[in-house]
Amino acid sequence: MPLTRNSKGVTTVSEILRVSGLTVEFSTEDGTFSAIEDVGFGLEQGKTLAIVGESGSGKSVTSLAIMQLLAENGRITAGEIVLDGENLLDLPPNDIQHRILGQQISMIFQEPMTALNPILTVGDQITEVLLEHQGIAKKAAYERAIEVLREVGIPSPEKRIRQYPHELSGGMRQRVMIAMGLVSEPKVMIADEPTTALDVTIEAQILDLLDRLKREFGTSILFVTHDLNVVADIADDVIVMYAGQIVERGSVLDVFEQPKHPYTQGLLGAMPSLTGVEGDLPTIPGVVPSIANRPSGCRFHNRCPFAHPRCTAEAPAVYRVGGQDVRCHLFDPHRSEESQ
Amino acid sequence: MTRYVIKRLVQSIPVIFGITVLSFAIMKLAPGDPLANFVNPTISMEDLEASRSALGLNDPWYVQYTRWLSEVVRGNLGYTYAGNHSIRMLIGQRLPNTIILTLSAFILSFAVGVPIGVMGAVRKNTRTDYGLTIFSLVGVSVPSFFFGLLMIYLFSILLGIFPPGGMVNIRARYVGFARIMDIAHHLVLPAIVLSLSNIATVSRFTRSNMVDVLKEDYIRTARAKGLRNKAIVYKHAFRNALIPVITIFGLSIPFLFSGAYITESIFNWPGMGSLGIQAIQDREYGIVMALNLITATLVLMGNLTADILYAVADPRIRH
Ligand SMILES: Nc1ncnc2c1ncn2[C@@H]1O[C@H](COP(=O)(O)OP(=O)(O)OP(=O)(O)O)[C@@H](O)[C@H]1O
Ligand SMILES: [Mg+2]
């Protein structure tokens, strides 16, 4: 893969989105805490990058921060979000709203039931993306909306376009959400657990759809999930998050074949067998610490089977191991003989 | 939709019937009767009793009720005991004035209350919001007679901008458009006083709905689409927030109509208020029953209007 060096560091030419050093803080009643810290990754053109991790690990905060849709008490305190060569954090809010959101990046959410406005028709909600920014005629916008609805596999779109969300099934609604995200042909689509609320057969259909869109339209997808089966199904690359940090990053093949970080290993061990043999599901004991109670040193040390004294005292750096980046002391090349 | 409206109208007939039976019975159970006012020392007990019998006041209440009902269904509201005035005419003279006042207050409640609520929600927890909250609290808690007198003091006596009472300038005898302007001029203070607590209720309710709606997922979706703030607030949030406000819409009509009694007496407004209060004192059963009938109809119409508006505003109900 060709590499170019620009002022911002090393970037592959085909990288459409690069996030680096992203840190988000929330001010709460108990004080100000960072929900994610130093999050960095690149999304390549036409690829799907999955963010995976248990509940509370910071997946949604990461995606909302990219969209600059954080809750009122949240703030991006450091980092860069470079979309196609442009750092979004340098742009005025007006520009973000007018030129970026819905145009160059779109987002679909977990709950298709509540993410659509109940009193506006499907057509109104899809076309407003076009009408708002592109100044095209209403009729043309509706024609385009029908076309997109057809592309996302909605039968008789001419009829559906006049319907309200409550007249559609959950799967259909999520297709409408996807159509809404696609209508202005964005460079990047962020999908935050788009199938979690759906039953398995519908989930499979939606995943197929996203995969097809990626191939047909070259849309780059940032796919948030806590389901490793889904990652294996749809993603090219994966980042594993734990307690607000990326702990492992690499291609799906590498990470699934040879998970390096104990947390990733735990997650994969916790994954229901792909061969369909239902046994005892191994799980990682404990839960993700809340943002106010993150342990010192390595954040995973209190749940880690390989923890040694250094893990409690010192936060690990990120090491390059094989094809992956791993945040774990075990992979420190200068590791002293003290452990094991 | 038409079928639904017809069905609701038919359903409301037994309800109105029930209300009139109940209020008639209660009224008859209360002590006193219309002739008590005419008693003068020269009338003998026998004559009084004879008049009572002649007027049918000695019949059991349900007999009297049936008699009243059989006239009312033919559109005859009856005559007063004192003076034998046509009740329909008495009400016909007063009802329009009360409707003018009530309707103005109704329009004012929503025309002012809704924007205040939206502003408070959009500027949540700013000084504007706190100011509006205080206004609303004062609005619901100040009794209307006090507020009415305050307004009269400020705007009539101190500033002399508005007349302190009445509906027309009796000496000027305006006609045509000048008369309408004259009435409007007299209407300002009573309409404000009557609507104050309703403005407060509407604005609080609008604000809290709007605050809730702005937290909804679909608002985040709208933001993710890069819509302008105006489109998010008005197209996406406002219309959803208005749906529950419709309930207040229906409730406001009878609330203002009965509130008008007090406002009318503060401002000497020639409406139903003074007629009704006098009628109760004089035991003019015909008038009291006619007023009950009107109020009951208004309540039911208010509810029906609200339900129809719900269906118009919310596609989930329409189907
Ligand atoms: N507005 C907020 N105020 C305070 N803390 C927040 C806020 N939003 C998120 N957090 C915290 O940030 C952390 C990460 O949350 P996030 O929603 O990103 O988790 P997630 O990985 O998406 O989990 P899930 O799988 O449950 O969606 C959590 O500890 C959460 O409590
Ligand atoms: Mg989430």
Coordinates of N, CA, C and O in Angstrom, one line a residue, chain A residues 150-221:
Chain A
R150 N -35.3 2.0 -3.2 CA -35.2 0.7 -4.0 C -33.9 0.1 -3.8 O -33.8 -1.1 -3.6
E151 N -32.8 0.9 -3.8 CA -31.4 0.4 -3.6 C -31.3 -0.3 -2.2 O -30.6 -1.3 -2.2
V152 N -31.9 0.1 -1.2 CA -31.8 -0.5 0.1 C -32.8 -1.7 0.3 O -33.0 -2.2 1.4
G153 N -33.5 -2.0 -0.8 CA -34.3 -3.2 -0.8 C -35.7 -3.0 -0.2 O -36.2 -4.0 0.4
I154 N -36.3 -1.9 -0.4 CA -37.6 -1.7 0.1 C -38.6 -1.9 -1.1 O -38.5 -1.2 -2.1
P155 N -39.5 -2.8 -1.0 CA -40.4 -3.1 -2.1 C -41.4 -1.9 -2.2 O -41.8 -1.3 -1.2
S156 N -41.9 -1.7 -3.4 CA -42.8 -0.6 -3.8 C -42.5 0.7 -3.1 O -43.3 1.2 -2.3
P157 N -41.4 1.2 -3.4 CA -40.9 2.5 -2.7 C -41.9 3.6 -2.9 O -42.0 4.5 -2.1
E158 N -42.6 3.6 -4.1 CA -43.4 4.8 -4.4 C -44.5 4.9 -3.4 O -45.0 5.9 -3.0
K159 N -44.9 3.7 -2.8 CA -46.0 3.7 -1.8 C -45.4 4.0 -0.4 O -45.9 4.7 0.4
R160 N -44.2 3.3 -0.2 CA -43.6 3.5 1.2 C -43.2 4.9 1.5 O -43.2 5.3 2.6
I161 N -42.9 5.6 0.4 CA -42.4 7.0 0.6 C -43.4 7.9 1.3 O -43.1 8.9 2.0
R162 N -44.7 7.6 1.1 CA -45.8 8.4 1.7 C -46.2 7.9 3.0 O -47.1 8.4 3.6
Q163 N -45.6 6.8 3.5 CA -46.0 6.2 4.8 C -45.2 6.8 6.0 O -44.2 7.5 5.8
Y164 N -45.8 6.6 7.1 CA -45.1 7.1 8.4 C -44.4 5.9 9.0 O -44.7 4.7 8.8
P165 N -43.4 6.2 9.8 CA -42.5 5.2 10.4 C -43.3 4.0 11.1 O -43.0 2.9 11.0
H166 N -44.5 4.4 11.8 CA -45.2 3.4 12.5 C -45.8 2.3 11.6 O -46.3 1.3 12.0
E167 N -45.9 2.7 10.3 CA -46.5 1.7 9.3 C -45.5 0.7 8.8 O -45.8 -0.2 8.0
L168 N -44.2 0.9 9.2 CA -43.2 0.0 8.8 C -42.7 -1.0 9.9 O -42.7 -0.6 11.0
S169 N -42.2 -2.1 9.5 CA -41.6 -3.0 10.5 C -40.2 -2.5 10.9 O -39.6 -1.6 10.2
G170 N -39.7 -3.1 11.9 CA -38.3 -2.7 12.4 C -37.3 -2.7 11.4 O -36.5 -1.8 11.2
G171 N -37.2 -3.8 10.6 CA -36.2 -4.0 9.6 C -36.4 -3.0 8.5 O -35.4 -2.4 8.0
M172 N -37.6 -2.7 8.1 CA -37.9 -1.7 7.1 C -37.5 -0.3 7.6 O -36.9 0.5 6.8
R173 N -37.7 0.0 8.8 CA -37.3 1.3 9.4 C -35.8 1.4 9.3 O -35.3 2.5 9.0
Q174 N -35.1 0.3 9.6 CA -33.7 0.5 9.6 C -33.2 0.7 8.2 O -32.3 1.4 7.9
R175 N -33.9 0.0 7.2 CA -33.6 0.3 5.8 C -33.8 1.7 5.4 O -33.0 2.3 4.7
V176 N -34.9 2.3 6.0 CA -35.2 3.7 5.7 C -34.1 4.6 6.3 O -33.6 5.5 5.6
M177 N -33.6 4.2 7.5 CA -32.5 5.0 8.1 C -31.3 4.9 7.2 O -30.6 5.9 7.0
I178 N -31.0 3.7 6.7 CA -29.8 3.5 5.8 C -30.0 4.3 4.6 O -29.1 5.0 4.1
A179 N -31.2 4.3 4.0 CA -31.5 5.1 2.8 C -31.2 6.6 3.1 O -30.7 7.3 2.3
M180 N -31.7 7.0 4.2 CA -31.5 8.4 4.6 C -30.0 8.7 4.7 O -29.6 9.8 4.4
G181 N -29.2 7.8 5.2 CA -27.8 8.0 5.4 C -27.1 7.9 4.0 O -26.0 8.4 3.9
L182 N -27.7 7.3 3.0 CA -27.0 7.1 1.8 C -27.4 8.2 0.7 O -26.7 8.4 -0.2
V183 N -28.5 8.9 0.9 CA -29.2 9.6 -0.1 C -28.2 10.7 -0.7 O -28.3 10.9 -1.9
S184 N -27.4 11.2 0.1 CA -26.5 12.2 -0.5 C -25.1 11.7 -0.7 O -24.1 12.4 -0.8
E185 N -25.0 10.4 -0.8 CA -23.8 9.7 -1.2 C -22.6 10.2 -0.3 O -21.6 10.8 -0.9
P186 N -22.6 9.9 1.0 CA -21.6 10.4 1.8 C -20.3 9.6 1.6 O -20.3 8.5 1.1
K187 N -19.2 10.1 2.1 CA -17.9 9.4 2.0 C -17.9 8.4 3.1 O -17.3 7.3 2.9
V188 N -18.4 8.7 4.2 CA -18.3 7.8 5.4 C -19.7 7.6 6.0 O -20.5 8.6 6.1
M189 N -20.0 6.4 6.4 CA -21.3 6.2 7.1 C -20.9 5.5 8.4 O -20.2 4.5 8.5
I190 N -21.4 6.1 9.5 CA -21.2 5.5 10.8 C -22.5 4.8 11.2 O -23.6 5.3 11.2
A191 N -22.3 3.5 11.6 CA -23.5 2.8 12.0 C -23.3 2.3 13.5 O -22.4 1.5 13.7
D192 N -24.0 2.9 14.4 CA -23.9 2.5 15.8 C -24.8 1.4 16.2 O -26.0 1.7 16.4
E193 N -24.3 0.2 16.2 CA -25.1 -1.0 16.5 C -26.5 -1.0 15.8 O -27.5 -1.1 16.4
P194 N -26.4 -1.0 14.4 CA -27.6 -0.8 13.7 C -28.5 -2.0 13.7 O -29.6 -2.0 13.3
T195 N -28.0 -3.2 14.2 CA -28.8 -4.4 14.1 C -29.1 -4.9 15.5 O -29.8 -5.9 15.6
T196 N -28.6 -4.3 16.5 CA -28.8 -4.8 17.9 C -30.3 -4.9 18.2 O -30.7 -5.8 18.9
A197 N -31.1 -4.0 17.7 CA -32.6 -4.0 18.1 C -33.4 -4.9 17.2 O -34.6 -5.1 17.4
L198 N -32.7 -5.6 16.2 CA -33.5 -6.4 15.3 C -33.3 -7.9 15.5 O -32.3 -8.3 16.1
D199 N -34.2 -8.7 15.1 CA -34.0 -10.1 15.3 C -33.1 -10.7 14.3 O -32.8 -10.0 13.3
V200 N -32.6 -11.9 14.5 CA -31.4 -12.4 13.8 C -31.6 -12.5 12.3 O -30.6 -12.1 11.5
T201 N -32.7 -12.9 11.8 CA -32.9 -13.0 10.3 C -32.8 -11.6 9.7 O -32.2 -11.4 8.7
I202 N -33.5 -10.6 10.3 CA -33.5 -9.3 9.8 C -32.1 -8.7 9.9 O -31.6 -8.0 9.0
E203 N -31.4 -9.0 11.0 CA -30.0 -8.6 11.2 C -29.2 -9.0 10.1 O -28.4 -8.2 9.5
A204 N -29.3 -10.3 9.7 CA -28.5 -10.8 8.6 C -28.8 -10.1 7.3 O -27.8 -9.7 6.5
Q205 N -30.0 -9.8 7.1 CA -30.4 -9.0 5.8 C -29.8 -7.6 5.8 O -29.3 -7.2 4.8
I206 N -29.8 -7.0 7.0 CA -29.3 -5.6 7.0 C -27.8 -5.6 6.8 O -27.2 -4.8 6.2
L207 N -27.1 -6.7 7.5 CA -25.7 -6.8 7.3 C -25.3 -7.0 5.8 O -24.4 -6.4 5.3
D208 N -26.1 -7.9 5.2 CA -25.9 -8.1 3.8 C -26.0 -6.8 3.0 O -25.2 -6.6 2.1
L209 N -27.0 -6.1 3.3 CA -27.2 -4.8 2.6 C -26.1 -3.9 2.8 O -25.6 -3.3 1.8
L210 N -25.6 -3.7 4.0 CA -24.4 -2.8 4.2 C -23.2 -3.3 3.5 O -22.5 -2.5 2.9
D211 N -23.0 -4.6 3.4 CA -21.9 -5.2 2.7 C -22.0 -4.9 1.2 O -21.0 -4.5 0.6
R212 N -23.2 -5.0 0.7 CA -23.4 -4.7 -0.7 C -23.2 -3.3 -1.0 O -22.6 -2.9 -2.0
L213 N -23.7 -2.4 -0.2 CA -23.5 -0.9 -0.4 C -22.0 -0.6 -0.4 O -21.6 0.2 -1.2
K214 N -21.3 -1.2 0.5 CA -19.9 -0.9 0.5 C -19.2 -1.3 -0.8 O -18.5 -0.5 -1.4
R215 N -19.6 -2.5 -1.3 CA -19.0 -2.9 -2.6 C -19.5 -2.1 -3.8 O -18.7 -1.7 -4.6
E216 N -20.8 -1.9 -3.8 CA -21.4 -1.2 -5.0 C -21.0 0.3 -5.0 O -20.8 0.9 -6.1
F217 N -21.1 1.0 -3.9 CA -20.9 2.4 -3.9 C -19.6 2.9 -3.3 O -19.4 4.1 -3.2
G218 N -18.8 1.9 -2.8 CA -17.6 2.3 -2.2 C -17.7 3.1 -1.0 O -16.8 3.9 -0.6
T219 N -18.9 3.0 -0.3 CA -19.0 3.7 1.0 C -18.1 3.2 2.0 O -18.0 1.9 2.2
S220 N -17.5 4.0 2.8 CA -16.6 3.5 3.9 C -17.5 3.5 5.1 O -18.2 4.5 5.4
I221 N -17.4 2.4 5.9 CA -18.3 2.3 7.0 C -17.6 2.1 8.3 O -16.6 1.3 8.4

